[in-house]
Every structure is written in C-alpha cells, then in structure tokens.
CSV table of C-alpha atoms in Angstrom, one decimal:
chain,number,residue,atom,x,y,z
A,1,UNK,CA,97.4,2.2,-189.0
A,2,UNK,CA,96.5,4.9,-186.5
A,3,UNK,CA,98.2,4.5,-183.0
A,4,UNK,CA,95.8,4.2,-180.1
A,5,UNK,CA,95.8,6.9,-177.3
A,6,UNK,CA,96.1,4.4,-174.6
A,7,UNK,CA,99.7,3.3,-173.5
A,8,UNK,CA,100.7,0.5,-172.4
A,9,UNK,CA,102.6,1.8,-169.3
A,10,UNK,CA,99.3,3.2,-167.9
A,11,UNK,CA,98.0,-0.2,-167.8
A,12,UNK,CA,100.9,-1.6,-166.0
A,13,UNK,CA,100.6,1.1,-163.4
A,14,UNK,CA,96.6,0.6,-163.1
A,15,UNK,CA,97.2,-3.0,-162.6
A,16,UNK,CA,99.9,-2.1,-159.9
A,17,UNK,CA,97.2,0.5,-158.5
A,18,UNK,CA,94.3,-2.8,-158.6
A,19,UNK,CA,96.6,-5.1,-156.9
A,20,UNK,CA,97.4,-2.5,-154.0
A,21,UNK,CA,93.3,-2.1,-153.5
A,22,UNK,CA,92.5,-6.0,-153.5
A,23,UNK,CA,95.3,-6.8,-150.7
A,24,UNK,CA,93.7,-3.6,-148.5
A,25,UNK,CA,90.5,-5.3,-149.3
A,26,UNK,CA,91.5,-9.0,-149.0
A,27,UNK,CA,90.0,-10.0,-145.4
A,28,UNK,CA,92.1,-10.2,-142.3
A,29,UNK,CA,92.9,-13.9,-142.4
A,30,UNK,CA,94.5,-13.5,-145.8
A,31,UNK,CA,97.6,-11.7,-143.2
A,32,UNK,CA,97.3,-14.3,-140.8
A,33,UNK,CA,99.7,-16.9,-139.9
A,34,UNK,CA,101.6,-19.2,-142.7
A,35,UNK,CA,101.8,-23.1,-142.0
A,36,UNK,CA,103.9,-25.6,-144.3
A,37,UNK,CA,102.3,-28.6,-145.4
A,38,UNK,CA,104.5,-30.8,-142.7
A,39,UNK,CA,103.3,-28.2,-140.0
A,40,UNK,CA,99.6,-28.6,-141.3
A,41,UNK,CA,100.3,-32.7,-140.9
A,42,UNK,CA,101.6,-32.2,-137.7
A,43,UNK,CA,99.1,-30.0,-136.4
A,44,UNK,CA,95.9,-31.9,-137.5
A,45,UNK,CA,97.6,-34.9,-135.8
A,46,UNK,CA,97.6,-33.3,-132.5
A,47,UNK,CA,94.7,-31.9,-132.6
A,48,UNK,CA,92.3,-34.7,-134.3
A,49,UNK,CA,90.1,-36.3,-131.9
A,50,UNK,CA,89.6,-39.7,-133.8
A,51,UNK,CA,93.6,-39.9,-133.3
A,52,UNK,CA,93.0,-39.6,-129.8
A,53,UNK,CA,90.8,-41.9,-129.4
A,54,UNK,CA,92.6,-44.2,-131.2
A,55,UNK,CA,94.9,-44.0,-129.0
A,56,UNK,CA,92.8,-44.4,-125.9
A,57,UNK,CA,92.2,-47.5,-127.1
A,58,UNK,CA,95.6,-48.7,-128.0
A,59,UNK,CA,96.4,-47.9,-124.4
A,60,UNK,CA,93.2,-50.0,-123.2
A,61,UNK,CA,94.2,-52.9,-125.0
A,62,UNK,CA,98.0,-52.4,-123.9
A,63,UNK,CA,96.5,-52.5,-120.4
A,64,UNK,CA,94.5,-55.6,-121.0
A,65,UNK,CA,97.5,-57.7,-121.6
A,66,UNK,CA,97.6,-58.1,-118.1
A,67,UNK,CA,94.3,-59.7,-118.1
A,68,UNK,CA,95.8,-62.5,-120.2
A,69,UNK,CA,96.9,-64.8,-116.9
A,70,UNK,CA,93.2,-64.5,-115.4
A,71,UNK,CA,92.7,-67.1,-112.3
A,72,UNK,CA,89.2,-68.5,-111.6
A,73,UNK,CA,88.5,-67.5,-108.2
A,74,UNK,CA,90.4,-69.1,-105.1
A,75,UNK,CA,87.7,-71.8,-103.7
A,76,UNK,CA,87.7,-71.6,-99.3
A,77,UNK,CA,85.0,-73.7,-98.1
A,78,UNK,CA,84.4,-74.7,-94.3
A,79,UNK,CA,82.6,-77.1,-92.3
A,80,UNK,CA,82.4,-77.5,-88.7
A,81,UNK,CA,80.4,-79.6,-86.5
A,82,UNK,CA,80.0,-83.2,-85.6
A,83,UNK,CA,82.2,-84.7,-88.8
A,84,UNK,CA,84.7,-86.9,-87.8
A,85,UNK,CA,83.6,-88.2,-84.3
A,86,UNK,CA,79.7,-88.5,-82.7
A,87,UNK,CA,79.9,-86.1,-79.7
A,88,UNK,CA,82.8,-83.7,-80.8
A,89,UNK,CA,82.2,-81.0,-83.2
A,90,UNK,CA,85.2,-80.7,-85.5
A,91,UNK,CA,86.1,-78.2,-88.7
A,92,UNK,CA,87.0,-78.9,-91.9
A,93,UNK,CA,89.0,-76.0,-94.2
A,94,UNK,CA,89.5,-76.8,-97.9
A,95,UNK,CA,91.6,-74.3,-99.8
A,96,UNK,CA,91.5,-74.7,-103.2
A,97,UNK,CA,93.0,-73.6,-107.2
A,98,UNK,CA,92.1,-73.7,-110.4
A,99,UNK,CA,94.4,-72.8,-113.3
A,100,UNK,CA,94.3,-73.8,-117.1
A,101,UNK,CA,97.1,-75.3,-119.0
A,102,UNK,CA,100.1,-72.7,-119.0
A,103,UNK,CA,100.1,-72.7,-122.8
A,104,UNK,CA,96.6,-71.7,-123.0
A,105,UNK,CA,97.8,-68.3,-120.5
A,106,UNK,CA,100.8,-68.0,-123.5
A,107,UNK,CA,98.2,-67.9,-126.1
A,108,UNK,CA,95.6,-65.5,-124.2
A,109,UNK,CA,98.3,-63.2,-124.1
A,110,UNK,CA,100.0,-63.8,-127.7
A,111,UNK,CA,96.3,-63.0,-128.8
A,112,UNK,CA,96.1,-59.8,-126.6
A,113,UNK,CA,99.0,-58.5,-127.6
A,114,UNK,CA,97.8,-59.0,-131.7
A,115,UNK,CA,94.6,-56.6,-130.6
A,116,UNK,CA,97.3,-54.1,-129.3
A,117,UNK,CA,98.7,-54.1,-132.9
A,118,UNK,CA,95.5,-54.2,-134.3
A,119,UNK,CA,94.9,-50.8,-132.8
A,120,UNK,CA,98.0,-49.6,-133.5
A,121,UNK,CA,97.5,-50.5,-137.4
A,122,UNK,CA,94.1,-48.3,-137.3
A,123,UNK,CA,95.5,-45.7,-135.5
A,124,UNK,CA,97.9,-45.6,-138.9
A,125,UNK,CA,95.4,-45.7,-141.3
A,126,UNK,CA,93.2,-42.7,-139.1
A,127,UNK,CA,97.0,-40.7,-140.0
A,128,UNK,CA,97.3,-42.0,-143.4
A,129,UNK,CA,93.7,-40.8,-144.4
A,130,UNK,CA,93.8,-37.3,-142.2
A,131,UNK,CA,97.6,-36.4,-144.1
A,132,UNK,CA,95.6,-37.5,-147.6
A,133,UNK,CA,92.6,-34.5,-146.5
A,134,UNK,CA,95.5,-32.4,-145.5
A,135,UNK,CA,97.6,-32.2,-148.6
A,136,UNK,CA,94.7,-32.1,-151.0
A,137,UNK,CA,92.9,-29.2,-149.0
A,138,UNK,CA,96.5,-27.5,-148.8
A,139,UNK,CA,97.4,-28.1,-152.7
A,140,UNK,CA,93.9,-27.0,-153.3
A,141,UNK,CA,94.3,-23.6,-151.6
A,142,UNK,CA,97.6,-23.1,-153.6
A,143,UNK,CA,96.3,-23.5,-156.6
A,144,UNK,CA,93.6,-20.9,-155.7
A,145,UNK,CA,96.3,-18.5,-154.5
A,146,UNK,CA,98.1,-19.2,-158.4
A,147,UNK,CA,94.7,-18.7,-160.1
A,148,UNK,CA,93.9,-15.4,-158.2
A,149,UNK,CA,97.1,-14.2,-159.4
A,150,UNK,CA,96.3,-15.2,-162.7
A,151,UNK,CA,93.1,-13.3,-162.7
A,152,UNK,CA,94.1,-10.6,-160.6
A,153,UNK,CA,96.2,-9.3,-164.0
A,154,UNK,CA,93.5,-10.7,-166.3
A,155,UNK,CA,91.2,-8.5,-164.4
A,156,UNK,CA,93.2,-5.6,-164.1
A,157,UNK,CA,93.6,-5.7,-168.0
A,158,UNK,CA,90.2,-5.8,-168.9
A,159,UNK,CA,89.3,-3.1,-166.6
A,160,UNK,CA,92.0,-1.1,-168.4
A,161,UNK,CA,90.3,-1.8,-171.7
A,162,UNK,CA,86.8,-1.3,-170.5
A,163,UNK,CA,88.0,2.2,-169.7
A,164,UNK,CA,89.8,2.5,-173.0
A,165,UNK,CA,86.6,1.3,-175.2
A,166,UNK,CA,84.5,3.9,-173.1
A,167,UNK,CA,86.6,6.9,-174.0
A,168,UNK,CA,86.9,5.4,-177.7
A,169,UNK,CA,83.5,5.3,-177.7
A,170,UNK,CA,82.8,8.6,-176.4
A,171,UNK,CA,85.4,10.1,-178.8
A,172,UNK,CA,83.7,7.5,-181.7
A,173,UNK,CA,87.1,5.9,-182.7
A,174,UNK,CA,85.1,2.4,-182.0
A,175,UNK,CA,81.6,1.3,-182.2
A,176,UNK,CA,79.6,0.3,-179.2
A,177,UNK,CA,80.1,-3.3,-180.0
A,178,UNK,CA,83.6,-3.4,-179.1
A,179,UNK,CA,82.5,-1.4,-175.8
A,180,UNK,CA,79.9,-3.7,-174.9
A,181,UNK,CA,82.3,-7.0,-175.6
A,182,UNK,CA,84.8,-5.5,-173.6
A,183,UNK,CA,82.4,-4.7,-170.6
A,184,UNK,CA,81.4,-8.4,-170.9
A,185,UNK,CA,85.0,-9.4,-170.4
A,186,UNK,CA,85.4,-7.7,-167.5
A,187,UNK,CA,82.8,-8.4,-166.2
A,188,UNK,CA,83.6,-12.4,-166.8
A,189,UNK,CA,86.4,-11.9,-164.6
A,190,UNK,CA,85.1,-10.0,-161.9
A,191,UNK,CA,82.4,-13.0,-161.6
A,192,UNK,CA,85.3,-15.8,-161.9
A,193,UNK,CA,87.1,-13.7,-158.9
A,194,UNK,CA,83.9,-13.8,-157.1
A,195,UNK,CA,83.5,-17.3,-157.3
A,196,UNK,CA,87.0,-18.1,-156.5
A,197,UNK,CA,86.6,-15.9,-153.6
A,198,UNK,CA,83.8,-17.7,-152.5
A,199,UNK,CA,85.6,-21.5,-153.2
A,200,UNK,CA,88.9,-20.4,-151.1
A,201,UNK,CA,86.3,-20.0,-147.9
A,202,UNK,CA,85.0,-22.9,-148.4
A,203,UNK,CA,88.2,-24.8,-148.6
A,204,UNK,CA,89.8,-22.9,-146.1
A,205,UNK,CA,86.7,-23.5,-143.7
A,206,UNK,CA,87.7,-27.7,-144.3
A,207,UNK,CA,91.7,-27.0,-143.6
A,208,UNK,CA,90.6,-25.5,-141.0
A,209,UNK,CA,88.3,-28.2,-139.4
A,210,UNK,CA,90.8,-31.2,-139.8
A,211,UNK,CA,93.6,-28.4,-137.9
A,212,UNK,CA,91.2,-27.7,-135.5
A,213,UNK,CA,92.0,-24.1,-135.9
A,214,UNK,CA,89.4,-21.2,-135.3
A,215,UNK,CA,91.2,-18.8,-137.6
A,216,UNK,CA,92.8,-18.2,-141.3
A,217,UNK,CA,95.9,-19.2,-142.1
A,218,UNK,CA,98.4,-18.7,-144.9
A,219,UNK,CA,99.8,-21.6,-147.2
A,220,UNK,CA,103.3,-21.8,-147.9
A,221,UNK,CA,103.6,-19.9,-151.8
A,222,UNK,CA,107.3,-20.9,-151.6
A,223,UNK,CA,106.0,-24.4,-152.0
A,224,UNK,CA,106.6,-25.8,-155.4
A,225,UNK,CA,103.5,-25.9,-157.5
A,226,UNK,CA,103.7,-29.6,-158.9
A,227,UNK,CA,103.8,-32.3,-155.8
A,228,UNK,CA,107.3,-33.8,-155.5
A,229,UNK,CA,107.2,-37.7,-157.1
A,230,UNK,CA,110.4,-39.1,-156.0
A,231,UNK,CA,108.8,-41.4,-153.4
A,232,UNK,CA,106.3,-42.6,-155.7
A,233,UNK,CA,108.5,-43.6,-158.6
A,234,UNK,CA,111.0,-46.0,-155.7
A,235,UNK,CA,109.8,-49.8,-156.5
A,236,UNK,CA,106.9,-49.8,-153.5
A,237,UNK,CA,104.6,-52.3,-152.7
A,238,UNK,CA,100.8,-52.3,-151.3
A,239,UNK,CA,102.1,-54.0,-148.1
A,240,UNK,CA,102.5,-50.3,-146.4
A,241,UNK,CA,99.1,-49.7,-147.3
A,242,UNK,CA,97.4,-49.5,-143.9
A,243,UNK,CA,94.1,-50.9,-145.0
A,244,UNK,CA,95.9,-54.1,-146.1
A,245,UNK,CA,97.6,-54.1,-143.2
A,246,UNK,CA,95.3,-54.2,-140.8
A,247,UNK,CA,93.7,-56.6,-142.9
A,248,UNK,CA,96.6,-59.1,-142.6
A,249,UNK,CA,97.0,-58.5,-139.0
A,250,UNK,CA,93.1,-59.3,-138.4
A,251,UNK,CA,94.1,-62.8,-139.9
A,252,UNK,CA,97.0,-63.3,-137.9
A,253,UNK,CA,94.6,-62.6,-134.9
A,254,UNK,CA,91.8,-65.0,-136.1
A,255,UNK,CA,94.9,-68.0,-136.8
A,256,UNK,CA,95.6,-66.7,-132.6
A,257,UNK,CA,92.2,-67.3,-132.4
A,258,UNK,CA,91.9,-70.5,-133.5
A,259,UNK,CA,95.0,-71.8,-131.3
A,260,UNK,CA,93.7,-70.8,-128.6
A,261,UNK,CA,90.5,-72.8,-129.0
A,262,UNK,CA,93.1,-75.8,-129.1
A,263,UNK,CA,94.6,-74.8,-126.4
A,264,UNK,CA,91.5,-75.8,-124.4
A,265,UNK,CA,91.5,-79.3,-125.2
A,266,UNK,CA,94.2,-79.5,-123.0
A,267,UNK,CA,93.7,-80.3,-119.3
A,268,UNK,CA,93.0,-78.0,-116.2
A,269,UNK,CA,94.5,-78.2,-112.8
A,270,UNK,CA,93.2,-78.0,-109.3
A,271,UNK,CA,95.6,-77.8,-106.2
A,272,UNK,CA,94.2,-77.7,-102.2
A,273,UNK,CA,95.0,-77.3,-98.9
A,274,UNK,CA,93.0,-78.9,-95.9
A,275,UNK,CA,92.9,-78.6,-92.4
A,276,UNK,CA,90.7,-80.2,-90.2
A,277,UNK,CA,90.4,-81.1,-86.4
A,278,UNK,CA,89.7,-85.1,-85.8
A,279,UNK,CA,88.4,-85.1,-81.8
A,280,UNK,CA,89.6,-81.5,-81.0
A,281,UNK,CA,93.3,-82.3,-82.4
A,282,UNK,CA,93.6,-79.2,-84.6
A,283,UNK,CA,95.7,-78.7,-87.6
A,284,UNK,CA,95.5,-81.8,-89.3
A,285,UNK,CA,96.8,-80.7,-92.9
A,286,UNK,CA,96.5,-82.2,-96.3
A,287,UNK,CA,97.7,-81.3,-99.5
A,288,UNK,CA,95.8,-82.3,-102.7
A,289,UNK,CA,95.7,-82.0,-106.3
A,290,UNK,CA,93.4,-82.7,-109.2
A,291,UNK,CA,93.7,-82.4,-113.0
A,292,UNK,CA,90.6,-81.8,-115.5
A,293,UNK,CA,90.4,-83.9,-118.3
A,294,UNK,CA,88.7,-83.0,-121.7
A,295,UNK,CA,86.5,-86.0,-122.5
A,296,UNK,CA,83.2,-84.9,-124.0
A,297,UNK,CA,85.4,-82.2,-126.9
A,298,UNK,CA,83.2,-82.9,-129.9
A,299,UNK,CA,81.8,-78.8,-129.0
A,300,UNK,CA,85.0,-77.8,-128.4
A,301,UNK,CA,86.5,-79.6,-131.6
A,302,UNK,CA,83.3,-77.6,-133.1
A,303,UNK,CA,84.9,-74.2,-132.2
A,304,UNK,CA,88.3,-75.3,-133.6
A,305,UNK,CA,86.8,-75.7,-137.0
A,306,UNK,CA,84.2,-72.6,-137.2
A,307,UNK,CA,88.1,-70.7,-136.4
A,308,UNK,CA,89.7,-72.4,-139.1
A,309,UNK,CA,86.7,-71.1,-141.8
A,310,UNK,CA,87.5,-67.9,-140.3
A,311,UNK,CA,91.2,-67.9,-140.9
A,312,UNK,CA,89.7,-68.7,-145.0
A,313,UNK,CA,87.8,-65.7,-144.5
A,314,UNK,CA,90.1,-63.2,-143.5
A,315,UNK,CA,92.7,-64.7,-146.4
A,316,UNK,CA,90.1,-64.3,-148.7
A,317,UNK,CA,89.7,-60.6,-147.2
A,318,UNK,CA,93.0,-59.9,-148.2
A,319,UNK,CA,92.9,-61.0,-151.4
A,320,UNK,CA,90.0,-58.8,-152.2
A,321,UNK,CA,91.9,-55.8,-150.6
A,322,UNK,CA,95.4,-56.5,-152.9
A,323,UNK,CA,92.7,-56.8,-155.6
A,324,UNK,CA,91.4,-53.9,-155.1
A,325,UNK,CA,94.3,-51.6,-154.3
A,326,UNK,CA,95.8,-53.1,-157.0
A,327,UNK,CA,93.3,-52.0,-159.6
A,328,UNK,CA,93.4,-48.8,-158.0
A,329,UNK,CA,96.7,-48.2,-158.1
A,330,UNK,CA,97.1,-49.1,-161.7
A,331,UNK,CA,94.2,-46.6,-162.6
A,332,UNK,CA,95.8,-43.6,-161.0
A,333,UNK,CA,99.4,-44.7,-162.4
A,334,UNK,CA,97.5,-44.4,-165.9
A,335,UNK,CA,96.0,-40.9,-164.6
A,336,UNK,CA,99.0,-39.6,-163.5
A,337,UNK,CA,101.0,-40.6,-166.8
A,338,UNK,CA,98.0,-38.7,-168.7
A,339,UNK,CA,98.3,-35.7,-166.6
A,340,UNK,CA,102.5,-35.9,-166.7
A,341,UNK,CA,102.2,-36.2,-170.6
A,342,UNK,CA,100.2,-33.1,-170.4
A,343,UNK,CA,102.1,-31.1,-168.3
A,344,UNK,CA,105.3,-31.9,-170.5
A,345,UNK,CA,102.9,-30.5,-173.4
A,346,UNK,CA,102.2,-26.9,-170.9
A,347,UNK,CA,105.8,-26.8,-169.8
A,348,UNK,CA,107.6,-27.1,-173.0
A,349,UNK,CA,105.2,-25.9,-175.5
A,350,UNK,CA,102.2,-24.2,-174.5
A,351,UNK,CA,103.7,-21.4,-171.7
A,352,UNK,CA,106.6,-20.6,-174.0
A,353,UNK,CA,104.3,-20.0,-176.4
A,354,UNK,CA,101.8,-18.4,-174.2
A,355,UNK,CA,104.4,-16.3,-173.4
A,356,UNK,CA,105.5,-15.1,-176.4
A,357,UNK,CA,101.7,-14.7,-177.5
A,358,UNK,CA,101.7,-11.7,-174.5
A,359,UNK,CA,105.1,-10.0,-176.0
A,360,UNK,CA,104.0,-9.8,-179.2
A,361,UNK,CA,100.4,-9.0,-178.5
A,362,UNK,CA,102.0,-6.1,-176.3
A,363,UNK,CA,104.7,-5.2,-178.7
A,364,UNK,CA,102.0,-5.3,-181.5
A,365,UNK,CA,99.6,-2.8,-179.8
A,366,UNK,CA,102.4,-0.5,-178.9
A,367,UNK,CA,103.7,0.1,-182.4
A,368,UNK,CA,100.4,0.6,-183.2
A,369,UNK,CA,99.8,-2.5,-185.4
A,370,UNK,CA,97.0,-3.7,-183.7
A,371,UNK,CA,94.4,-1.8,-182.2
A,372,UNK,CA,93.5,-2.8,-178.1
A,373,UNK,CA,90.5,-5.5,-178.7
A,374,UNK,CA,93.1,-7.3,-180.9
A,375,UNK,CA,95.1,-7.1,-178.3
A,376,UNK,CA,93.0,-8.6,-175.5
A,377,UNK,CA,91.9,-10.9,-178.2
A,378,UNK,CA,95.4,-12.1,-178.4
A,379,UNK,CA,96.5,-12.2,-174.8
A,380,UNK,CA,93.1,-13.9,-174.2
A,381,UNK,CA,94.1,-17.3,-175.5
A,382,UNK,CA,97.4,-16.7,-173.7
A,383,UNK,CA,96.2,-16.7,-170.3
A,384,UNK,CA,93.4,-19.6,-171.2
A,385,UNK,CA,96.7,-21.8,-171.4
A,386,UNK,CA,98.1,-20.6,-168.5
A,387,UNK,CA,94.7,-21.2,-166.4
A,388,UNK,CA,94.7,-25.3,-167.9
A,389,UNK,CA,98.1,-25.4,-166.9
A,390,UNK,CA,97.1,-23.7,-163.2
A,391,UNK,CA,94.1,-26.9,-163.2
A,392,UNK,CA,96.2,-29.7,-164.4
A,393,UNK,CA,98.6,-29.1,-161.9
A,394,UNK,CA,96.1,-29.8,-159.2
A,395,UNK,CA,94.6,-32.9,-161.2
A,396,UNK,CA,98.4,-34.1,-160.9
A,397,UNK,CA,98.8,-33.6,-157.7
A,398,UNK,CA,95.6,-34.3,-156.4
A,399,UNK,CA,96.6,-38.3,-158.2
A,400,UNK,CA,100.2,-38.0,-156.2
A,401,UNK,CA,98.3,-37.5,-153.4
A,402,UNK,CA,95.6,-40.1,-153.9
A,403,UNK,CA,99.1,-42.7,-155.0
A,404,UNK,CA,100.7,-41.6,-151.9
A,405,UNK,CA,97.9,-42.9,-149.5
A,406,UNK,CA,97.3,-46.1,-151.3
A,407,UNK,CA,101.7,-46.7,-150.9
A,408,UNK,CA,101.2,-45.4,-147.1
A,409,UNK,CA,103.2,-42.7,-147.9
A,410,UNK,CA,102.3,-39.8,-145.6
C-alpha cells in the first residue's frame, strides 16, 4: 500500500501550534484566580446572605430567652380623701405583684431555648444545601475543563486531516467524499467546542452567584476526577440529615409546647404592700398576698389536648421524612452501584483498550498500512470511550454528591 505524504509528527506539532492559539484566545478569566473546592465552601458561606440571615435570627431568638421570665406589670394604685374617718382626708397606697407558678417561667424558657436550636438546625440545612450547589457546580466545571481537553486534540486532529484530504484532493490521491466527510468531522467538533464553550459560562456564571464573586475563577485540575467515597461507604445513618433533624427538633418543641399549656393549670401569685394614713397618722403598712386558683380549666384542658394531636403530627412528620430519605437514599445507592460497575468497565477495559486502539491506529498509518480516514475512523471510536468515561464520571459524582447531602455530609 502506498505511504501517505502526511506525517504523523506534523500533526503532533499542529496540535501543539492549536493548543498555543486557544489559551491566547481563551478569555481573561480562564487566568484568573484558582479556588479548591473547600475554599469555594468556605467562601459561599461567608458570603451567602440566606446564611446571614439565618443567623440574625438565631441571634434574635438567643436574645429572646431573656423574655422567658416576663412579669405582668407592677400594679400602684392610690386613693386619698375622706376614707377612714368623716372630716379627715386620708391616702391609701396599694403596691402590688403578679407572677405565674415558677415552673411555668422554667418551661417558657426550656421552650425558648428549643426555637434557638431550631434556628440553629436551619441554619445547617441552608449550609448543607449551598455545599451540595457548590460541589456539583465545581465537579461540573471540571469535567468541562477534561472534556475541552479531550476535544481540543480531537479537534486539532481533524483539522490536520481536513487539511490532508484537501491537498489529496487537489493532488486526486482521494475522492471528494473523503474530503467532504472529513470537513464534516471537523466541523462536528468545532460546534461541540462551541457549545461547551457556551455551557462553561453558564456554569461558571451559577459558581459564581452562590460565591458572590464578580469575576472568573479557576478550579483546582489537581483535584482527582472521581469524588472521594470514603465517607459515604462508613455505616451512617439519616439522623445527620438536617431536614430530619429539624424535623425531630420541631417535635420536641411542640411536646415543650404542650407542657407548658400544663403548666398553666397551676396557680398564680399576687403579693402587696399598703400604706395608708387613719386620721393623719401616716405610714400605716400592710403586707398582703394572694394566690389565683384555676377553677373554670375545661378551655385550658382544651389547649392541653389540641398540643397533644400536635405532638402526633410532628411524629407522623418524621416518619414521612425517614420514609422518604430512606427511599431516596436507597435509589441513589442503586445509581451509584450502576455508575461504579460502569466505571470499573471504563477503567479496566475500555481506556486500555481505547488506548491501544490510538497506538495502533497511529502505528498503522505510519507504516503506511492504513491510509488517514482509516485512521481517524479508528481513533474515532477511541475517543467516543474516553468522552463516556469523561460523562460517567460526573453522573458518579454528581450521586456522591447528592448521597453526601442526604448523610449531612458537607
């Protein structure tokens, strides 16, 4: 078979020569600065203003505690004139104050102090969800970055052979069909860059929301491509799953709730000063006391019960939530088996193969044994299984991610 005039070395240097161009083309944030994934975490925690808010309102609530002890108002009432004898004109002072059982202050503030929890626990799940956005965004962007590589040299190839076909063409060793396939190659490519081009703004617009950043930054290519599973496969349970968390403390509230409704059956307490004049002798003082007693409680009794169906509520609230975290969990667990199996299949089958598909397409077409659309025809299907690799890696980590936040594992 007739050797081709194109060598292989040539193509090498073009694609050396393309790569060169698309950096000096790439725009300016592509040089900007490079965040880790922590730092990413970290930095859309400071800067998210639902977070802050959150905690606005954790710091309210932990403020309201002291509101927990709240005294009615101190009762001063005065009369003066003729009380005590007919042609004197006396006063009469009465200081007096009201306070509720002590145990019903205890539970006011035991129930105060559950709505500072409370606030805590949806502060969490605000940072559970935001790290989730994060590290999908991020993982997203990385496997854009791999993909561009990928087609960068796809690209970069086919340009070469476009070039190739023409000169055959003009020289008639080939037919136009073999041009015109070629130039619809690369031209495949150039529209795949193109649209990845296009997808990379768009996700690097979203990072760049939940940072709160108003330029481009770099992700960390260092990063390992497949998501790190070791805290996922340690025996975890849904109870650090902030959504059933806050669940379970919203019943412990309403059960605070309810006690506190009991507490009010229990009696008040008055206690007073008087002083009075009796015919112009002042300071006559008298010290009395007075305790309020629950008698009519059938409304009261009422509200005990309506907490009680409450409390039922909120524990059947929680039992939907395991039920449904539960039948999550055990859906992605079957996902990210699926996508593990499959990445066993890329890792020790498919890119080895892949692999040696390229050498011996290359080592073909450079004895001469093939001619060049052989040879793209070849490496074609090799970098096909290298781009489903590229994409199942992000299905399986986009399910690590998606497992993490359902564990609470941020």
């Amino acid at each position: 078979m007739r050797k081709n005039t194109i060598n292989i070395k040539n193509i090498i240097k073009a694609t050396g020569y393309y790569c060169l161009l698309l950096a000096l083309l790439l725009p300016a944030g592509s040089f900007a600065q490079r965040l880790s994934l922590p730092q990413s975490i970290e930095l859309a925690y400071k800067n998210n203003q639902l977070l802050l808010m959150n905690e606005l309102e954790t710091e309210a609530q932990q403020v309201l505690i002291k509101t927990a002890r709240d005294l009615p108002k101190t009762t001063l009432d005065v009369q003066y004139g003729r009380t005590q004898a007919p042609r004197t004109n006396d006063y009469i002072v009465n200081l007096v104050q009201q306070f509720a059982h002590p145990k019903l202050y205890q539970a006011n503030k035991t129930l105060q102090e559950s709505y500072v929890e409370a606030s805590r626990r949806n502060n969490q799940l605000t940072k559970n969800e935001l790290a989730a956005a994060v590290k999908q965004l991020y993982y997203q962007m990385l496997y854009y970055q791999q993909l561009r590589t990928s087609l960068i040299q796809q690209d970069s190839l086919y340009r070469s052979s476009l070039k190739a076909a023409e000169t055959k063409y003009k020289t008639g060793e080939s037919n136009l069909l073999e041009k015109v396939n070629v130039e619809v190659r690369a031209r495949e490519i150039a529209n795949k860059l193109e649209i990845l081009k296009r997808d990379e703004a768009i996700t690097q617009q979203q990072l760049q929301t939940l940072l709160h950043l108003d330029q481009p930054f770099q992700v960390d290519l260092l990063l390992p491509l497949k998501r790190d599973t070791t805290q996922i496969l340690r025996p975890a349970a849904l109870s650090g799953n902030p959504l059933l968390s806050i669940a379970e403390q919203q019943l412990t509230i309403n059960k605070q709730l309810t006690n506190l409704e009991r507490q009010k059956l229990k009696p008040d307490f008055r206690v007073g000063l008087t002083n009075q004049s009796i015919e112009h002798i002042n300071n006559q003082i008298a010290l009395m006391g007075g305790i309020g007693i629950p008698i009519f409680t059938k409304a009261q009794k009422a509200r005990i019960e309506a907490a009680k169906v409450n409390e039922k509520i909120k524990e059947t609230h929680i039992q939907y939530v395991e039920t449904q975290l539960t039948g999550q969990l055990n859906i992605l667990k079957k996902d990210y088996e699926k996508h593990q199996q499959s990445l066993a299949y890329y890792e020790n089958f498919a890119l080895p193969q892949a692999d040696l598909i390229i050498r011996n397409a290359t080592k073909s077409y450079k004895s001469g044994e093939i001619d060049y659309m052989e040879f793209i025809q070849n490496s074609q299907q090799a970098w096909q299984i290298k781009d489903a690799y590229l994409l199942t890696t992000l299905n399986f980590n986009q399910t690590v991610i998606q497992i993490e936040t359902i564990l609470g594992i941020q």
